[in-house]
Coordinates of N, CA and C in Angstrom, one line a residue:
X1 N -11.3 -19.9 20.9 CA -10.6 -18.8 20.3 C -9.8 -19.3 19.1
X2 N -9.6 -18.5 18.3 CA -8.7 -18.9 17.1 C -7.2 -19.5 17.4
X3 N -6.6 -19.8 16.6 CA -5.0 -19.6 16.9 C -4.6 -18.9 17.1
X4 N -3.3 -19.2 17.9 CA -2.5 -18.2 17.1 C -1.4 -17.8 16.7
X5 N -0.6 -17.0 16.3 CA 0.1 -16.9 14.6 C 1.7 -16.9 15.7
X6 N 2.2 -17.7 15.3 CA 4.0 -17.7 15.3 C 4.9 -18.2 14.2
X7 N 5.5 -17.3 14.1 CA 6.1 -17.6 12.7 C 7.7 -16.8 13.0
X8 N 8.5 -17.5 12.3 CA 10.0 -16.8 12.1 C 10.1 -17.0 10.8
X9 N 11.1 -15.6 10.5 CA 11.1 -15.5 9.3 C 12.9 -14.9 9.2
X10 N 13.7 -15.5 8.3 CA 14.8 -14.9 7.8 C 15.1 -13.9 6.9
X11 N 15.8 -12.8 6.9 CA 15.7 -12.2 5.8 C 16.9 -11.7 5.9
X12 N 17.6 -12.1 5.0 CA 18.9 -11.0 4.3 C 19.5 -9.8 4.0
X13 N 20.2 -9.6 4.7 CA 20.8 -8.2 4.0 C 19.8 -6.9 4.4
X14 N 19.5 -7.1 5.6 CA 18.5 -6.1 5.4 C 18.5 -5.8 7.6
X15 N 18.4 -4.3 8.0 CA 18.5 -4.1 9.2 C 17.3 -4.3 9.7
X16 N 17.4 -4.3 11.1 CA 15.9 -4.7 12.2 C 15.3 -3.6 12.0
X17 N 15.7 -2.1 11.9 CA 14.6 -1.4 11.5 C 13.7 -0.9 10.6
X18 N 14.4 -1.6 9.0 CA 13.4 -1.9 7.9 C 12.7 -2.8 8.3
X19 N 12.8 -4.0 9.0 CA 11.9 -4.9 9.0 C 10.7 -4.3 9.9
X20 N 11.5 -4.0 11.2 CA 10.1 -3.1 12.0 C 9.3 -2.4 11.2
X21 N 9.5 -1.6 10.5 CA 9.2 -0.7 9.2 C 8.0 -1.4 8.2
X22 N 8.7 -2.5 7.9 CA 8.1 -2.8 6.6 C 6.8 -3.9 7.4
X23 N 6.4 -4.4 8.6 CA 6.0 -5.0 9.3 C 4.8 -4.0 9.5
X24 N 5.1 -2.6 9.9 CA 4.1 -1.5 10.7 C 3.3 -1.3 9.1
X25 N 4.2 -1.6 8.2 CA 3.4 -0.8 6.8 C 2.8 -1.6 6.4
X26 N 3.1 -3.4 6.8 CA 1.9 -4.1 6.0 C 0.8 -4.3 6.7
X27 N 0.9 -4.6 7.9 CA 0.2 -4.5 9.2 C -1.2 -3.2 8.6
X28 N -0.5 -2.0 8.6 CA -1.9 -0.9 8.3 C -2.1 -1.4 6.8
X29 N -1.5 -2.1 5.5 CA -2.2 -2.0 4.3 C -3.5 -3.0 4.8
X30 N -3.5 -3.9 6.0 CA -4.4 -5.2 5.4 C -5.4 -4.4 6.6
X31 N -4.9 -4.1 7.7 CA -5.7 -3.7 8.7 C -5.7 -1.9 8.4
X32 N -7.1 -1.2 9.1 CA -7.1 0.1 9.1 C -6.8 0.9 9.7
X33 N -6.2 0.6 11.1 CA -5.7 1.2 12.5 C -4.7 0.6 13.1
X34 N -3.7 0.9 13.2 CA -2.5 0.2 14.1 C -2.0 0.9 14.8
X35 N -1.9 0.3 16.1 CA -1.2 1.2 17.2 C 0.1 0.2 17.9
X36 N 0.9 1.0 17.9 CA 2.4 0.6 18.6 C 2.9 0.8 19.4
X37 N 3.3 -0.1 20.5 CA 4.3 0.0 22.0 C 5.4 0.0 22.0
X38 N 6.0 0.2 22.3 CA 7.8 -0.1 22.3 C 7.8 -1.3 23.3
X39 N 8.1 -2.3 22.9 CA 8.5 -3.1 23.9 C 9.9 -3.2 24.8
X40 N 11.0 -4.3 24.2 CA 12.0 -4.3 25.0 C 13.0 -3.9 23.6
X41 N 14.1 -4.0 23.8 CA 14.9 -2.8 22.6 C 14.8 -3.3 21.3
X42 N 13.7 -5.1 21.1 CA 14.4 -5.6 20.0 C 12.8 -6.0 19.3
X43 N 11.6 -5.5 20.5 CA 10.5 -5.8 20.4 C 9.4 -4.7 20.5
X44 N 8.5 -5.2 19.2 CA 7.3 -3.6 19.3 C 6.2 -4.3 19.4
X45 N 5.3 -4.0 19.7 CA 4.1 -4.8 19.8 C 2.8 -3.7 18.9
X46 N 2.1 -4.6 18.4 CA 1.2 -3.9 17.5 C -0.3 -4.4 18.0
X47 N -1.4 -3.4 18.1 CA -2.7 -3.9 17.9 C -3.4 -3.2 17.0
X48 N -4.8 -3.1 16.8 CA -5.5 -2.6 16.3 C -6.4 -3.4 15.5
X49 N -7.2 -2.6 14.4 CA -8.2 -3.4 13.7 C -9.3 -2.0 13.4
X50 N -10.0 -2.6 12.6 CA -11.4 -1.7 12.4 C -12.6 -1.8 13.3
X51 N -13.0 -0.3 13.7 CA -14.1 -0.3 14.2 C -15.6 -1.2 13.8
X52 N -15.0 -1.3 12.6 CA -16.4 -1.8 12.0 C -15.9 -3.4 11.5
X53 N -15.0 -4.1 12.0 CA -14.8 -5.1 11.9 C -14.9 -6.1 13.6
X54 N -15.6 -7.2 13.7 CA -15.5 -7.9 14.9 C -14.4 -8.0 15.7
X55 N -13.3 -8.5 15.1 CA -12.1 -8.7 15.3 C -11.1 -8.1 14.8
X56 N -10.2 -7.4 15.4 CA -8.7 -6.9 15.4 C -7.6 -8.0 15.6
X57 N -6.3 -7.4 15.8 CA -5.3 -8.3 16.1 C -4.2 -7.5 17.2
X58 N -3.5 -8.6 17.7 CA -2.7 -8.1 18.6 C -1.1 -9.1 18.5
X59 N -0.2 -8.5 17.8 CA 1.3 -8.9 17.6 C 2.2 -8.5 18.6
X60 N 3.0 -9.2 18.6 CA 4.5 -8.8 19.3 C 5.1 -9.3 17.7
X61 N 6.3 -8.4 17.6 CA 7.3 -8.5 16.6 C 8.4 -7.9 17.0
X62 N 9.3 -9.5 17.3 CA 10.6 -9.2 17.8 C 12.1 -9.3 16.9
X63 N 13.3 -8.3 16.2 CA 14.0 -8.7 15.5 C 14.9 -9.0 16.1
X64 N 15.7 -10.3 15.4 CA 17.6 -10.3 15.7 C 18.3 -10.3 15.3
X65 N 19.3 -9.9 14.9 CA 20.4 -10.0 13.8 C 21.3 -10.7 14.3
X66 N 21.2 -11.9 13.1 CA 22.5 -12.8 13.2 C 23.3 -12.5 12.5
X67 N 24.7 -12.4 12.1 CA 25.8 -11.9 10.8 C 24.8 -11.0 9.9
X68 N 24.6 -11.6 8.9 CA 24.3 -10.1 7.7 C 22.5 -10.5 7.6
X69 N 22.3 -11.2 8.4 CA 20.9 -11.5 8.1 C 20.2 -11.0 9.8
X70 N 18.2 -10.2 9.3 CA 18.0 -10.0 10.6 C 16.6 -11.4 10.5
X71 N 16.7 -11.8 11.3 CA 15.5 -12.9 12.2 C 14.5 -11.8 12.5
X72 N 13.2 -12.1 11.9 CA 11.7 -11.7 12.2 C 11.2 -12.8 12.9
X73 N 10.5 -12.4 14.1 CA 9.3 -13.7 15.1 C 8.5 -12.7 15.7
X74 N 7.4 -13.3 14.9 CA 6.0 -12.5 14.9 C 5.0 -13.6 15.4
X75 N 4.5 -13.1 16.6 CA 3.6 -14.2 17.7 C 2.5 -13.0 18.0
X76 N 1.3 -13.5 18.1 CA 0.1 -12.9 18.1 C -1.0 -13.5 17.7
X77 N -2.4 -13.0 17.7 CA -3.5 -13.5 17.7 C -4.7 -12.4 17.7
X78 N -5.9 -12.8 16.9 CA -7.2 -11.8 17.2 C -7.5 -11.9 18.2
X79 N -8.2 -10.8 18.2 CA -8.5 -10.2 19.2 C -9.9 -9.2 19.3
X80 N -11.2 -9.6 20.1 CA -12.4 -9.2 19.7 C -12.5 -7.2 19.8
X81 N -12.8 -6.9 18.9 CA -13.1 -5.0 19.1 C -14.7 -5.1 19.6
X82 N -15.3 -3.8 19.6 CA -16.4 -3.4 20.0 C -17.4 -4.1 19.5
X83 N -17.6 -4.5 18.0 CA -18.5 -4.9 17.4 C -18.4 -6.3 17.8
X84 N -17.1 -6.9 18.3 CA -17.5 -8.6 18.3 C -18.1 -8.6 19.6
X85 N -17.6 -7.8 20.3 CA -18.7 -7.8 22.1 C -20.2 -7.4 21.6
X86 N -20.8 -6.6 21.0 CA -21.4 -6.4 20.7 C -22.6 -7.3 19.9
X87 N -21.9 -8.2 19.0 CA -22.3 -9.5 18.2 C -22.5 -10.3 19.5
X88 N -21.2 -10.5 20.4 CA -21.5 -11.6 21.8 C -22.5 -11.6 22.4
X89 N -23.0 -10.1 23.0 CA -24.1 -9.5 23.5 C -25.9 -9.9 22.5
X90 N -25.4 -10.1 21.3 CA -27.1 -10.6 20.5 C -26.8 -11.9 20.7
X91 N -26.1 -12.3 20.5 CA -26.4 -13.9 20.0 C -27.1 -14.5 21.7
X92 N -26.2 -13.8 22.6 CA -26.8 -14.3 24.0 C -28.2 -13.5 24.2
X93 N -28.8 -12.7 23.7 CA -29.9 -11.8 24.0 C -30.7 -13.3 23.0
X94 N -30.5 -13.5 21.6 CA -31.2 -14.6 21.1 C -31.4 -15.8 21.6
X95 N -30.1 -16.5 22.2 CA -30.6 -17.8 23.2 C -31.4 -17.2 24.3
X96 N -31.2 -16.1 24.8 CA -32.4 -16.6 25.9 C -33.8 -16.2 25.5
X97 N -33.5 -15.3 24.2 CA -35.0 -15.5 23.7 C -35.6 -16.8 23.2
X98 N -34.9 -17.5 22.5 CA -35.0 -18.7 21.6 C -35.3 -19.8 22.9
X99 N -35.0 -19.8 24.0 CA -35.0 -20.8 25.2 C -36.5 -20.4 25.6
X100 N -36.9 -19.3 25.8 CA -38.3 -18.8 27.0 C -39.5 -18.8 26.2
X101 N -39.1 -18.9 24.6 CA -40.3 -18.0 23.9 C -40.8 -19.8 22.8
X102 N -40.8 -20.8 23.6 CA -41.4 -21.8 22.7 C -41.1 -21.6 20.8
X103 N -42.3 -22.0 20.1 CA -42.2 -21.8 18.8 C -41.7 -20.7 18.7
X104 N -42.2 -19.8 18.7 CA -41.2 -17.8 18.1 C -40.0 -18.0 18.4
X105 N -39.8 -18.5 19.6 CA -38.4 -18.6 19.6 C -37.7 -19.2 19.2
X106 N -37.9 -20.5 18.9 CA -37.0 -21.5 17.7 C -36.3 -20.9 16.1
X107 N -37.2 -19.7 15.9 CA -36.4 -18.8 15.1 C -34.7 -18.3 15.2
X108 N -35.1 -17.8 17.1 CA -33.8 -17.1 16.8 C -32.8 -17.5 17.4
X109 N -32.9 -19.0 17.4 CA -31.9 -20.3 17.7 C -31.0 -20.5 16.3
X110 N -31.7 -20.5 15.1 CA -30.6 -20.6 14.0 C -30.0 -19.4 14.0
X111 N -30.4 -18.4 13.9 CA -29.8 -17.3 13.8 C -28.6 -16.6 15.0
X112 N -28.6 -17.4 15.8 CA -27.6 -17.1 16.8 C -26.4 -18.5 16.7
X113 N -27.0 -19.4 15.8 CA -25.8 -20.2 15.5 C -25.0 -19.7 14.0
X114 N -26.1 -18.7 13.1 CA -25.4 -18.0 12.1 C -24.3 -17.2 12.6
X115 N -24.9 -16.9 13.3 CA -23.5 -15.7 14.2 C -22.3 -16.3 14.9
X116 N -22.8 -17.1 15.2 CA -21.6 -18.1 16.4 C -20.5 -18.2 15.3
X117 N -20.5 -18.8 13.9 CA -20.3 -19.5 12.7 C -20.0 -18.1 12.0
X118 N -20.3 -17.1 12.0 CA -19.8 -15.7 11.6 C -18.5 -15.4 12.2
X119 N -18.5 -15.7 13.3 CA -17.5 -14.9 14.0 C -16.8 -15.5 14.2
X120 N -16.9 -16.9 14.4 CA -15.4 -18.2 14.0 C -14.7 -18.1 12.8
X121 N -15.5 -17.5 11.7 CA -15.0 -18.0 10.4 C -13.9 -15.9 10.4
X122 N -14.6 -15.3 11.0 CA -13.7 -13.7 11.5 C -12.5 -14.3 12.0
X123 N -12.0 -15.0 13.1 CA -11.3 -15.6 13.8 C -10.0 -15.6 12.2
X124 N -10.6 -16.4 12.0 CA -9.5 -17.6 11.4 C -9.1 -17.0 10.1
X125 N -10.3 -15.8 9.8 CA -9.5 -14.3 8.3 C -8.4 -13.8 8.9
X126 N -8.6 -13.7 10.2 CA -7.8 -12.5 10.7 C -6.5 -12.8 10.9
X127 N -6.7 -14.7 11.5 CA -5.4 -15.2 11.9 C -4.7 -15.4 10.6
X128 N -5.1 -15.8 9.2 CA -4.6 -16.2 8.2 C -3.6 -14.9 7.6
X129 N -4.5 -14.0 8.0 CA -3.9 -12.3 7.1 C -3.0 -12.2 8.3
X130 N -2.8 -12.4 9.7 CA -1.0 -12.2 10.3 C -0.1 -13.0 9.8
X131 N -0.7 -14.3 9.9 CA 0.1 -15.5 8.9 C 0.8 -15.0 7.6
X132 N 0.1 -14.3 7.1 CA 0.6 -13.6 5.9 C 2.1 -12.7 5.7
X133 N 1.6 -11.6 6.9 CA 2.9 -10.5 7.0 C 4.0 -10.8 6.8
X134 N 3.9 -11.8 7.8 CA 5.3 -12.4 7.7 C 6.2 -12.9 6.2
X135 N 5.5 -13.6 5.3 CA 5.8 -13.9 4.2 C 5.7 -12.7 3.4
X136 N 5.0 -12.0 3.5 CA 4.7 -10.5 2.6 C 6.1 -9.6 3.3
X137 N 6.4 -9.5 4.3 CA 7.7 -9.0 4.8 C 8.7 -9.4 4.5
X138 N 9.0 -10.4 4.3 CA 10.0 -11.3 3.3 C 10.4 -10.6 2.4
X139 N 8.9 -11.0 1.3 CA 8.9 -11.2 -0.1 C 9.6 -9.1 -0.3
X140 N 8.7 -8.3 0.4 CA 9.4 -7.3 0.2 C 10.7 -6.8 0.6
X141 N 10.8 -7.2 1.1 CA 12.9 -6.5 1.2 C 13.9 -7.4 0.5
X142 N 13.5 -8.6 0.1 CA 14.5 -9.2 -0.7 C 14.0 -8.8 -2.3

C-alpha cells in the first residue's frame, strides 16, 4: 500500500474553522466527492474519491490553536473505491488464466503486471495530491 500523508502545517492569523473550511474546499477542487464526520471537537475526518477513479482517500484533519496561530495535522492515506476492487478482481482472473492456459496464457501475464504497475503508480497520485492540501491550505489563507 502507498504511504501515508502526515503533515503539520502552521498558519497565522486565521481560526480552526476557516481552516476546516478551506481543507473541505480543496479536498473537493482535486477530488469529486467528499464526505465528512465529525470527529472529536477539534477533528473531521474526510473520505471520498471518484467513482470512476481506483483510488480515493481517507483524512483525519485535526486543528489547534496556539496564541494567534491555528496548527493543521492532516494524517491520511488512499484508499481503494469500486473500481480498484474491481481492477484487483482482473488482474487475479489473468494470473490464473496466464498460469492454466500455457502459451495463450503467457499473454495475460504482462498485462496483469500492466495493471499491478497502474494501480501503484494511482497509489502514490493520490498520496502526492493529500501531500499537497496541506501546503495549498497554507498558501491560501495567508
Amino acid at each position: 500500500m502507498a504511504k501515508t500523508v502526515d503533515s503539520v502545517t502552521r498558519i497565522n492569523n486565521v481560526n480552526a474553522a476557516d481552516v476546516q473550511n478551506a481543507v473541505k474546499t480543496r479536498l473537493t477542487d482535486i477530488f469529486s466527492k467528499v464526505k465528512t464526520s465529525a470527529g472529536s471537537q477539534n477533528q473531521i475526518h474526510y473520505k471520498g474519491g471518484s467513482f470512476f477513479q481506483p483510488y480515493g482517500f481517507k483524512v483525519t484533519a485535526s486543528t489547534e490553536t496556539i496564541g494567534d496561530a491555528t496548527v493543521l495535522k492532516l494524517s491520511g492515506r488512499p484508499k481503494m473505491n469500486f473500481l480498484g476492487y474491481l481492477v484487483l478482481l482482473m488482474v487475479a482472473g489473468l494470473l490464473i488464466f496466464g498460469l492454466n492456459y500455457g502459451e495463450e496464457g503467457l499473454l495475460a501475464l504482462p498485462a496483469a503486471l500492466v495493471m499491478i504497475i497502474a494501480s501503484r503508480f494511482e497509489q502514490k497520485k493520490v498520496t502526492r495530491r493529500l501531500q499537497q492540501v496541506s501546503a495549498d491550505v497554507s498558501g491560501i489563507l495567508q
